[in-house]
CSV table of C-alpha atoms and ligand atoms in Angstrom, one decimal:
chain,number,residue,atom,x,y,z
M,91,UNK,CA,-3.3,-29.6,29.4
M,92,UNK,CA,-0.1,-31.5,31.4
M,93,UNK,CA,3.5,-29.6,31.4
M,94,UNK,CA,5.4,-31.1,29.1
M,95,UNK,CA,9.1,-31.7,30.4
M,96,UNK,CA,11.9,-31.9,27.5
M,97,UNK,CA,15.7,-33.3,28.4
M,98,UNK,CA,18.7,-35.6,28.5
M,99,UNK,CA,19.9,-32.4,25.2
M,100,UNK,CA,23.7,-32.5,24.8
M,101,UNK,CA,22.2,-28.1,24.5
M,102,UNK,CA,20.1,-25.6,23.1
M,103,UNK,CA,20.7,-23.5,19.8
M,104,UNK,CA,18.1,-20.6,20.8
M,105,UNK,CA,18.5,-18.3,17.6
M,106,UNK,CA,19.6,-15.4,19.5
M,107,UNK,CA,22.5,-14.2,19.3
M,108,UNK,CA,26.3,-13.3,21.7
M,109,UNK,CA,26.4,-15.7,24.9
M,110,UNK,CA,22.5,-16.4,24.5
M,111,UNK,CA,23.2,-18.3,21.7
M,112,UNK,CA,24.0,-22.0,23.7
M,113,UNK,CA,22.2,-23.0,26.1
M,114,UNK,CA,22.0,-26.7,28.3
M,115,UNK,CA,18.9,-28.0,30.2
M,116,UNK,CA,15.9,-29.6,30.2
M,117,UNK,CA,12.5,-27.2,29.1
M,118,UNK,CA,9.6,-26.8,30.5
M,119,UNK,CA,5.9,-26.1,28.0
M,120,UNK,CA,3.2,-25.3,30.6
M,121,UNK,CA,-0.3,-24.1,28.3
M,122,UNK,CA,2.1,-24.1,25.2
M,123,UNK,CA,4.7,-20.4,26.1
M,124,UNK,CA,7.9,-21.8,27.4
M,125,UNK,CA,8.5,-21.5,31.3
M,126,UNK,CA,11.7,-22.1,31.9
M,127,UNK,CA,15.2,-23.5,30.9
M,128,UNK,CA,18.0,-24.8,33.0
M,129,UNK,CA,18.3,-27.0,35.2
M,130,UNK,CA,14.4,-28.1,35.2
M,131,UNK,CA,13.0,-31.4,37.2
M,132,UNK,CA,9.9,-32.8,35.6
M,133,UNK,CA,6.9,-33.0,38.3
M,134,UNK,CA,4.3,-35.8,38.5
M,135,UNK,CA,1.9,-35.7,35.7
M,136,UNK,CA,4.4,-33.8,33.4
M,137,UNK,CA,4.1,-35.1,30.2
M,138,UNK,CA,8.2,-35.6,29.4
M,139,UNK,CA,10.1,-36.3,26.2
M,140,UNK,CA,13.0,-37.6,25.7
M,141,UNK,CA,16.0,-36.3,24.6
M,142,UNK,CA,18.7,-38.0,25.2
M,143,UNK,CA,21.7,-38.3,22.2
M,144,UNK,CA,19.7,-34.3,21.0
M,145,UNK,CA,19.8,-31.7,20.3
M,146,UNK,CA,17.4,-28.9,20.4
M,147,UNK,CA,16.9,-26.1,18.1
M,148,UNK,CA,13.8,-23.5,17.7
M,149,UNK,CA,11.3,-24.9,15.6
M,150,UNK,CA,12.7,-23.6,12.1
M,151,UNK,CA,10.6,-21.4,9.6
M,152,UNK,CA,10.5,-21.1,6.1
M,153,UNK,CA,9.2,-18.1,5.1
M,154,UNK,CA,8.7,-18.6,1.3
M,155,UNK,CA,7.9,-22.1,-0.7
M,156,UNK,CA,5.0,-23.2,-3.2
M,157,UNK,CA,4.0,-25.7,-2.2
M,158,UNK,CA,1.8,-27.4,-4.9
M,159,UNK,CA,5.5,-27.8,-6.6
M,160,UNK,CA,6.2,-31.1,-4.1
M,161,UNK,CA,4.6,-33.8,-7.2
M,162,UNK,CA,6.4,-31.5,-10.2
M,163,UNK,CA,10.6,-32.6,-8.8
M,164,UNK,CA,12.5,-33.4,-11.5
M,165,UNK,CA,10.1,-33.0,-14.1
M,166,UNK,CA,12.6,-33.9,-17.0
M,167,UNK,CA,11.9,-31.0,-19.1
M,168,UNK,CA,13.8,-28.7,-17.1
M,169,UNK,CA,16.0,-30.2,-14.4
M,170,UNK,CA,19.4,-28.7,-16.2
M,171,UNK,CA,17.4,-25.4,-17.9
M,172,UNK,CA,17.7,-21.9,-15.6
M,173,UNK,CA,15.0,-20.1,-14.1
M,174,UNK,CA,13.4,-19.1,-17.6
M,175,UNK,CA,13.1,-22.4,-19.6
M,176,UNK,CA,13.0,-24.2,-16.5
M,177,UNK,CA,9.1,-21.9,-15.4
M,178,UNK,CA,9.0,-22.3,-19.6
M,179,UNK,CA,8.4,-26.8,-18.8
M,180,UNK,CA,7.9,-26.9,-15.8
M,181,UNK,CA,5.0,-24.5,-13.6
M,182,UNK,CA,3.9,-22.7,-16.7
M,183,UNK,CA,3.6,-26.1,-19.1
M,184,UNK,CA,2.0,-28.1,-15.2
M,185,UNK,CA,0.0,-25.9,-14.1
M,186,UNK,CA,-3.6,-26.8,-15.4
M,187,UNK,CA,-3.4,-30.2,-14.9
M,188,UNK,CA,-3.3,-30.0,-11.2
M,189,UNK,CA,-6.1,-30.3,-9.6
M,190,UNK,CA,-6.9,-30.9,-5.7
M,191,UNK,CA,-6.1,-34.1,-5.5
M,192,UNK,CA,-2.4,-33.0,-6.5
M,193,UNK,CA,-3.0,-29.3,-4.8
M,194,UNK,CA,-3.5,-31.3,-1.6
M,195,UNK,CA,-1.6,-34.6,-2.1
M,196,UNK,CA,1.7,-31.8,-3.4
M,197,UNK,CA,0.6,-29.6,0.9
M,198,UNK,CA,0.8,-33.0,2.2
M,199,UNK,CA,3.8,-34.3,0.8
M,200,UNK,CA,5.6,-30.4,1.3
M,201,UNK,CA,4.3,-29.8,5.2
M,202,UNK,CA,5.7,-33.3,5.6
M,203,UNK,CA,8.5,-32.8,4.7
M,204,UNK,CA,9.1,-29.4,6.8
M,205,UNK,CA,7.8,-31.0,9.6
M,206,UNK,CA,10.0,-33.8,9.9
M,207,UNK,CA,13.3,-31.0,9.4
M,208,UNK,CA,11.7,-29.9,12.5
M,209,UNK,CA,10.2,-26.7,10.6
M,210,UNK,CA,6.7,-25.0,12.5
M,211,UNK,CA,6.0,-22.1,10.1
M,212,UNK,CA,5.6,-22.3,6.6
M,213,UNK,CA,4.5,-19.2,4.3
M,214,UNK,CA,2.9,-20.3,1.1
M,215,UNK,CA,3.4,-18.5,-1.9
M,216,UNK,CA,0.2,-20.1,-4.3
M,217,UNK,CA,-0.5,-18.3,-7.0
M,218,UNK,CA,-2.8,-20.2,-9.3
M,219,UNK,CA,-6.3,-19.8,-8.8
M,220,UNK,CA,-7.7,-20.1,-11.7
M,221,UNK,CA,-11.4,-19.1,-12.4
M,222,UNK,CA,-12.8,-22.8,-13.7
M,223,UNK,CA,-11.9,-24.4,-10.2
M,224,UNK,CA,-14.2,-26.1,-8.8
M,225,UNK,CA,-12.1,-26.4,-5.6
M,226,UNK,CA,-10.8,-23.6,-3.2
M,227,UNK,CA,-6.8,-24.5,-3.5
M,228,UNK,CA,-6.6,-21.4,-0.5
M,229,UNK,CA,-8.7,-23.7,1.5
M,230,UNK,CA,-7.0,-26.9,0.2
M,231,UNK,CA,-3.9,-25.6,1.6
M,232,UNK,CA,-5.3,-24.4,5.1
M,233,UNK,CA,-7.1,-27.3,5.5
M,234,UNK,CA,-3.3,-30.0,5.0
M,235,UNK,CA,-2.2,-26.7,7.1
M,236,UNK,CA,-5.0,-27.6,10.2
M,237,UNK,CA,-4.5,-31.0,9.7
M,238,UNK,CA,-0.5,-31.1,9.9
M,239,UNK,CA,-0.6,-28.8,13.0
M,240,UNK,CA,2.1,-26.9,10.7
M,241,UNK,CA,2.3,-22.0,11.1
M,242,UNK,CA,0.8,-21.1,8.1
M,243,UNK,CA,1.5,-18.1,6.4
M,244,UNK,CA,-0.8,-18.0,2.2
M,245,UNK,CA,1.0,-16.2,0.2
M,246,UNK,CA,-2.1,-15.5,-1.8
M,247,UNK,CA,-0.1,-14.7,-5.5
M,248,UNK,CA,-1.7,-14.2,-8.6
M,249,UNK,CA,-1.6,-11.8,-11.8
M,250,UNK,CA,-3.1,-9.3,-13.9
M,251,UNK,CA,-1.4,-10.4,-16.5
M,252,UNK,CA,-0.3,-13.0,-18.2
M,253,UNK,CA,3.6,-13.5,-19.6
M,254,UNK,CA,4.8,-13.2,-22.2
M,255,UNK,CA,6.2,-17.1,-22.8
M,256,UNK,CA,3.0,-19.1,-22.4
M,257,UNK,CA,3.0,-20.9,-24.2
M,258,UNK,CA,1.3,-22.4,-27.5
M,259,UNK,CA,-0.8,-26.3,-26.7
M,260,UNK,CA,-0.8,-25.3,-23.0
M,261,UNK,CA,-3.3,-23.1,-21.3
M,262,UNK,CA,-1.9,-19.4,-20.2
M,263,UNK,CA,-1.9,-19.1,-16.3
M,264,UNK,CA,-4.8,-18.4,-14.6
M,265,UNK,CA,-5.3,-13.8,-14.9
M,266,UNK,CA,-7.9,-11.7,-13.3
M,267,UNK,CA,-9.2,-8.6,-12.6
M,268,UNK,CA,-7.2,-6.0,-10.4
M,269,UNK,CA,-10.8,-5.1,-8.9
M,270,UNK,CA,-11.4,-8.8,-8.9
M,271,UNK,CA,-7.8,-10.0,-6.9
M,272,UNK,CA,-7.9,-7.2,-3.9
M,273,UNK,CA,-11.5,-9.1,-3.3
M,274,UNK,CA,-10.8,-12.2,-3.0
M,275,UNK,CA,-7.0,-11.6,-0.6
M,276,UNK,CA,-9.7,-9.3,1.7
M,277,UNK,CA,-12.6,-11.8,1.6
M,278,UNK,CA,-9.2,-14.5,2.6
M,279,UNK,CA,-8.3,-12.3,5.6
M,280,UNK,CA,-11.3,-11.9,6.9
M,281,UNK,CA,-11.1,-15.4,6.8
M,282,UNK,CA,-8.1,-17.0,8.2
M,283,UNK,CA,-5.6,-13.5,8.9
M,284,UNK,CA,-4.7,-13.9,12.7
M,285,UNK,CA,-2.8,-10.1,13.4
M,286,UNK,CA,-1.4,-12.0,16.7
M,287,UNK,CA,2.1,-12.0,17.4
M,288,UNK,CA,1.8,-15.9,17.8
M,289,UNK,CA,-0.9,-16.5,15.0
M,290,UNK,CA,-1.5,-20.1,14.1
M,291,UNK,CA,-2.9,-18.3,10.2
M,292,UNK,CA,-1.7,-15.2,8.2
M,293,UNK,CA,-2.8,-14.1,4.5
M,294,UNK,CA,-0.1,-12.2,2.8
M,295,UNK,CA,-1.3,-10.0,-0.5
M,296,UNK,CA,1.5,-12.0,-3.1
M,297,UNK,CA,1.5,-11.2,-6.8
M,298,UNK,CA,3.6,-12.8,-8.7
M,299,UNK,CA,6.0,-12.0,-9.5
M,300,UNK,CA,6.0,-8.0,-10.1
M,301,UNK,CA,7.9,-7.3,-13.1
M,302,UNK,CA,6.2,-9.2,-15.1
M,303,UNK,CA,2.2,-10.1,-13.3
M,304,UNK,CA,0.9,-6.8,-12.7
M,305,UNK,CA,1.1,-3.2,-14.0
M,306,UNK,CA,3.1,-0.7,-12.3
M,307,UNK,CA,0.6,1.3,-11.0
M,308,UNK,CA,-0.9,-1.6,-9.8
M,309,UNK,CA,2.3,-2.0,-7.1
M,310,UNK,CA,0.8,1.4,-5.6
M,311,UNK,CA,-3.1,-0.3,-5.2
M,312,UNK,CA,-2.2,-3.4,-3.7
M,313,UNK,CA,0.6,-2.1,-1.4
M,314,UNK,CA,-2.3,0.6,-0.2
M,315,UNK,CA,-5.4,-2.5,0.1
M,316,UNK,CA,-2.6,-4.5,1.7
M,317,UNK,CA,-2.1,-2.1,4.2
M,318,UNK,CA,-5.8,-1.2,4.5
M,319,UNK,CA,-6.9,-5.2,5.3
M,320,UNK,CA,-3.3,-4.7,8.0
M,321,UNK,CA,-2.1,-8.3,5.8
M,322,UNK,CA,1.7,-7.6,4.4
M,323,UNK,CA,3.0,-7.6,1.1
M,324,UNK,CA,5.4,-11.0,-0.4
M,325,UNK,CA,6.7,-11.5,-3.6
M,326,UNK,CA,9.6,-12.7,-5.9
M,327,UNK,CA,12.1,-10.6,-6.8
M,328,UNK,CA,15.6,-10.3,-8.1
M,329,UNK,CA,16.5,-14.2,-9.2
M,330,UNK,CA,18.4,-14.1,-12.3
M,331,UNK,CA,20.1,-11.1,-13.8
M,332,UNK,CA,17.4,-10.8,-16.2
M,333,UNK,CA,15.0,-9.4,-13.4
M,334,UNK,CA,17.6,-6.8,-13.3
M,335,UNK,CA,18.3,-6.1,-16.8
M,336,UNK,CA,15.0,-6.4,-18.2
M,337,UNK,CA,13.7,-3.2,-14.6
M,338,UNK,CA,17.4,-1.5,-15.8
M,339,UNK,CA,15.4,-1.8,-19.6
M,340,UNK,CA,12.5,-1.0,-19.1
M,341,UNK,CA,11.7,0.8,-15.7
M,342,UNK,CA,15.4,3.0,-16.0
M,343,UNK,CA,15.6,1.7,-12.6
M,344,UNK,CA,17.0,-1.4,-10.6
M,345,UNK,CA,14.5,-4.1,-9.2
M,346,UNK,CA,14.3,-2.4,-5.9
M,347,UNK,CA,14.9,1.5,-6.2
M,348,UNK,CA,11.4,0.5,-8.7
M,349,UNK,CA,10.2,-1.1,-6.4
M,350,UNK,CA,10.2,0.4,-4.1
M,351,UNK,CA,9.0,3.8,-5.7
M,352,UNK,CA,6.2,2.0,-6.1
M,353,UNK,CA,5.1,1.3,-1.8
M,354,UNK,CA,6.9,-1.8,-1.9
M,355,UNK,CA,9.2,-1.7,1.8
M,356,UNK,CA,9.1,-1.9,4.8
M,357,UNK,CA,8.7,-4.0,7.7
M,358,UNK,CA,5.7,-4.9,6.1
M,359,UNK,CA,7.7,-6.2,3.1
M,360,UNK,CA,9.0,-9.2,2.0
M,361,UNK,CA,11.3,-10.9,-1.1
M,362,UNK,CA,11.7,-14.6,-2.1
M,363,UNK,CA,15.8,-14.8,-3.3
M,364,UNK,CA,17.1,-10.9,-4.0
M,365,UNK,CA,20.0,-13.1,-5.8
M,366,UNK,CA,21.4,-9.9,-7.8
M,367,UNK,CA,21.5,-6.9,-6.1
M,368,UNK,CA,24.3,-4.3,-5.9
M,369,UNK,CA,25.1,-2.8,-2.6
M,370,UNK,CA,22.7,0.3,-3.1
M,371,UNK,CA,19.9,-2.2,-3.6
M,372,UNK,CA,20.8,-3.7,0.4
M,373,UNK,CA,21.0,-0.4,2.3
M,374,UNK,CA,17.5,-0.1,0.8
M,375,UNK,CA,16.4,-3.2,2.0
M,376,UNK,CA,18.2,-3.0,5.4
M,377,UNK,CA,17.3,1.0,6.3
M,378,UNK,CA,13.0,-0.1,5.1
M,379,UNK,CA,13.7,-3.1,7.3
M,380,UNK,CA,12.5,-5.2,4.3
M,381,UNK,CA,13.1,-8.8,4.2
M,382,UNK,CA,15.2,-12.2,2.5
M,383,UNK,CA,13.5,-14.9,2.2
M,384,UNK,CA,17.4,-16.7,0.8
M,385,UNK,CA,16.8,-19.7,-1.2
M,386,UNK,CA,20.7,-21.4,-1.4
M,387,UNK,CA,19.4,-24.8,-2.8
M,388,UNK,CA,17.6,-23.3,-5.6
M,389,UNK,CA,18.6,-20.3,-6.7
M,390,UNK,CA,22.5,-23.1,-7.0
M,391,UNK,CA,19.5,-26.3,-8.9
M,392,UNK,CA,18.6,-23.3,-11.0
M,393,UNK,CA,22.1,-22.1,-11.4
M,394,UNK,CA,20.6,-17.9,-10.2
M,395,UNK,CA,23.2,-17.7,-8.2
M,396,UNK,CA,24.4,-16.4,-4.8
M,397,UNK,CA,22.2,-14.1,-3.1
M,398,UNK,CA,24.2,-12.0,-0.8
M,399,UNK,CA,22.6,-12.8,2.5
M,400,UNK,CA,25.9,-12.8,4.2
M,401,UNK,CA,26.9,-8.8,3.6
M,402,UNK,CA,22.7,-8.2,4.2
M,403,UNK,CA,23.2,-9.7,7.2
M,404,UNK,CA,25.8,-7.8,8.0
M,405,UNK,CA,24.3,-4.1,7.0
M,406,UNK,CA,21.4,-5.7,9.5
M,407,UNK,CA,19.0,-6.9,6.6
M,408,UNK,CA,16.7,-8.9,7.8
M,409,UNK,CA,17.5,-12.3,6.0
M,410,UNK,CA,15.5,-15.9,6.6
M,411,UNK,CA,15.7,-18.9,5.7
M,412,UNK,CA,13.3,-20.8,2.6
M,413,UNK,CA,13.1,-23.8,1.4
M,414,UNK,CA,11.3,-22.2,-2.5
M,415,UNK,CA,9.2,-24.8,-4.6
M,416,UNK,CA,10.3,-28.1,-4.9
M,417,UNK,CA,10.2,-28.1,-8.2
M,418,UNK,CA,13.4,-26.0,-8.4
M,419,UNK,CA,14.7,-28.1,-5.1
M,420,UNK,CA,13.7,-31.5,-5.7
M,421,UNK,CA,12.9,-31.4,-1.9
M,422,UNK,CA,11.7,-29.0,1.3
M,423,UNK,CA,13.7,-29.9,4.1
M,424,UNK,CA,15.0,-26.8,5.9
M,425,UNK,CA,18.2,-29.4,7.2
M,426,UNK,CA,19.5,-29.1,4.1
M,427,UNK,CA,19.0,-26.2,3.4
M,428,UNK,CA,21.0,-24.7,6.4
M,429,UNK,CA,23.8,-27.4,4.8
M,430,UNK,CA,23.7,-25.4,1.6
M,431,UNK,CA,23.2,-21.9,3.3
M,432,UNK,CA,26.4,-23.0,5.8
M,433,UNK,CA,28.7,-24.2,3.0
M,434,UNK,CA,27.5,-22.7,-0.5
M,435,UNK,CA,28.7,-18.1,1.1
M,436,UNK,CA,32.0,-19.9,2.1
M,437,UNK,CA,32.6,-22.2,-0.7
M,438,UNK,CA,32.4,-18.4,-2.9
M,439,UNK,CA,33.7,-15.8,-0.2
M,440,UNK,CA,36.0,-18.1,2.4
M,441,UNK,CA,35.2,-20.3,5.3
M,442,UNK,CA,34.2,-17.2,7.9
M,443,UNK,CA,31.9,-16.5,6.0
M,444,UNK,CA,29.3,-17.4,7.4
M,445,UNK,CA,28.3,-19.5,11.5
M,446,UNK,CA,26.4,-21.9,11.8
M,447,UNK,CA,24.9,-19.5,15.1
M,448,UNK,CA,24.3,-17.8,12.0
M,449,UNK,CA,22.7,-19.8,9.7
M,450,UNK,CA,20.1,-21.0,12.3
M,451,UNK,CA,19.1,-17.6,13.1
M,452,UNK,CA,18.1,-16.9,9.6
M,453,UNK,CA,16.3,-20.0,9.7
M,454,UNK,CA,14.2,-19.4,12.7
M,455,UNK,CA,14.4,-15.9,15.3
M,456,UNK,CA,14.9,-13.9,11.4
M,457,UNK,CA,12.5,-16.2,9.9
M,458,UNK,CA,9.5,-14.9,12.7
M,459,UNK,CA,11.1,-11.4,12.0
M,460,UNK,CA,10.5,-11.2,8.5
M,461,UNK,CA,6.6,-13.1,8.4
M,462,UNK,CA,6.4,-10.3,11.9
M,463,UNK,CA,5.6,-13.4,14.3
M,464,UNK,CA,7.2,-11.7,17.9
M,465,UNK,CA,6.5,-14.3,19.7
M,466,UNK,CA,8.1,-17.1,17.3
M,467,UNK,CA,11.9,-18.0,16.7
M,468,UNK,CA,13.7,-17.9,19.1
M,469,UNK,CA,13.6,-20.0,22.4
M,470,UNK,CA,12.7,-18.0,25.4
M,471,UNK,CA,10.7,-18.2,28.5
M,472,UNK,CA,7.2,-16.7,27.6
M,473,UNK,CA,7.3,-17.1,24.2
M,474,UNK,CA,5.2,-19.7,22.1
M,475,UNK,CA,6.8,-23.7,22.3
M,476,UNK,CA,8.1,-23.9,18.8
M,477,UNK,CA,10.8,-27.1,19.6
M,478,UNK,CA,13.2,-29.0,17.1
M,479,UNK,CA,14.3,-31.8,18.8
M,480,UNK,CA,17.0,-32.9,16.3
M,481,UNK,CA,18.7,-36.9,16.8
M,482,UNK,CA,21.9,-37.5,16.7
M,483,UNK,CA,22.5,-40.9,16.5
M,484,UNK,CA,23.6,-41.9,12.3
M,485,UNK,CA,27.2,-42.3,12.1
M,486,UNK,CA,27.6,-39.1,10.5
M,487,UNK,CA,27.4,-37.1,13.7
M,488,UNK,CA,29.6,-39.4,15.6
M,489,UNK,CA,32.4,-38.5,16.7
M,490,UNK,CA,31.6,-34.7,16.7
M,491,UNK,CA,33.4,-32.2,18.8
M,492,UNK,CA,30.7,-30.1,19.1
M,493,UNK,CA,26.6,-31.8,19.1
M,494,UNK,CA,25.2,-28.3,19.2
M,495,UNK,CA,26.9,-28.0,15.0
M,496,UNK,CA,25.7,-31.0,14.0
M,497,UNK,CA,22.3,-30.6,12.3
M,498,UNK,CA,23.7,-27.8,10.1
M,499,UNK,CA,27.4,-29.2,9.3
M,500,UNK,CA,26.3,-32.6,8.6
M,501,UNK,CA,23.0,-31.7,6.7
M,502,UNK,CA,20.8,-34.6,7.9
M,503,UNK,CA,19.4,-35.5,10.6
M,504,UNK,CA,16.2,-37.1,12.4
M,505,UNK,CA,13.3,-34.6,13.6
M,506,UNK,CA,12.2,-37.1,16.8
M,507,UNK,CA,9.8,-34.9,18.7
M,508,UNK,CA,8.8,-31.5,17.2
M,509,UNK,CA,6.4,-29.1,18.8
M,510,UNK,CA,4.0,-25.8,17.7
M,511,UNK,CA,2.8,-24.0,20.6
M,512,UNK,CA,2.9,-27.0,22.6
M,513,UNK,CA,1.1,-29.1,20.9
M,514,UNK,CA,3.3,-32.9,19.4
M,515,UNK,CA,3.0,-32.4,15.6
M,516,UNK,CA,6.3,-35.5,15.4
M,517,UNK,CA,6.6,-37.4,18.3
M,518,UNK,CA,9.7,-40.0,18.0
M,519,UNK,CA,10.0,-39.3,14.6
M,520,UNK,CA,6.4,-40.1,13.1
M,521,UNK,CA,4.0,-37.9,12.0
M,522,UNK,CA,1.2,-38.8,13.9
M,523,UNK,CA,-1.8,-39.9,11.7
M,524,UNK,CA,-0.3,-39.7,8.5
M,525,UNK,CA,1.5,-43.4,6.8
M,526,UNK,CA,4.1,-42.2,5.0
M,527,UNK,CA,4.6,-45.5,2.8
M,528,UNK,CA,0.7,-44.6,1.6
M,529,UNK,CA,1.8,-40.8,0.6
M,530,UNK,CA,4.6,-42.1,-1.8
M,531,UNK,CA,2.2,-44.5,-3.2
M,532,UNK,CA,-0.7,-42.2,-4.3
M,533,UNK,CA,2.0,-39.0,-5.0
M,534,UNK,CA,3.3,-42.2,-8.1
M,535,UNK,CA,-0.4,-42.5,-8.9
M,536,UNK,CA,-0.5,-38.3,-9.5
M,537,UNK,CA,3.1,-38.0,-11.0
M,538,UNK,CA,2.2,-40.9,-13.4
M,539,UNK,CA,-0.9,-38.6,-14.2
M,540,UNK,CA,0.8,-35.5,-14.6
M,541,UNK,CA,3.5,-37.1,-17.1
M,542,UNK,CA,1.3,-38.8,-19.3
J,433,ZN,ZN1,9.3,-19.2,-5.6
């Protein structure tokens, strides 16, 4: 394999903190790893990637997603509803129509958006595993990830209980016995889980939503089973005030204290959202190394509130950034997610609430820490070459005094090159072998069928 040298960029944000936050020069990649950063001259035989007019970030890491929702964007019935109404009218009303074709088109759209916004690692929380499927959703998602070259953590969701708002006229969300759920996660883990620090494939055990998807004592059993398999735990928590009210009423405790009682804290656990936390809950999560997948665009879109990611970060909590499903975001673009994260905390708390560099750290090193992938997330010699090269050639970037912050403050940039483990997955702004016009046409046919 020839070395790759990326040259000509304005500068590099590393995902590190302090004086190492920014650097400049070229990057040499040898056998999929970063071999040199700085004054690097290409040698005969090197493959040179031109980054003139660009800035370089670590490949972005999205730690919570639902790829199937990329064919459920902007569903009219749910466009102005908050979480519970949206769940009822969008995912719960359409899940039974999602066949293998819809899932593979949704996953392709999602991976394409993520790659073109510089994302190299994706944690997908998939919770539709029905007994009567003639296809295996996990295999479909792994196959698409393989085809697109993305690093994937499949958070295998599911429920042992149907949620009470299952709607007359539609099929209730699939459930399974706890034994069957554990057996199936074990089977997936034995086939796909790689514990390596730079794993391309991982499994997490991820019952959909603890207060409603499983019984409290089942949470203990799941935590024990995941730890005996060596896989992490993931779920949704405290997305709306309703989670807090429900847990206080039914369990007599706020959600974080309740899940902590059932073994659901630690460096092998991460939760999506955590919008409604008090200081005591944040302290429990920070002290135990439990991670947050901050999803600001979905939280804005559903009117859920602003998660205290900035405070949690300052407390030493593990913050990562995530796009959540495109049915409650209408995109899965990590650049716009960073832009929103940068703006929303400042709108609520003042212009010094978060810096661009903090947001980039959440979206890179933070994600790597939360997912337990220490070989990715920063640009340093020896790390896996997961790299995003953003082109700043649009009018919105012209006139920037500090190009390095361009992709975040402008909210849009084109990824000219993206590499996963040194392998180019976006080349000159395109995903090799993917016909975007054909994908859009295919998506439109699936949407027509789902909407009929
Ligand atoms: Zn979610």
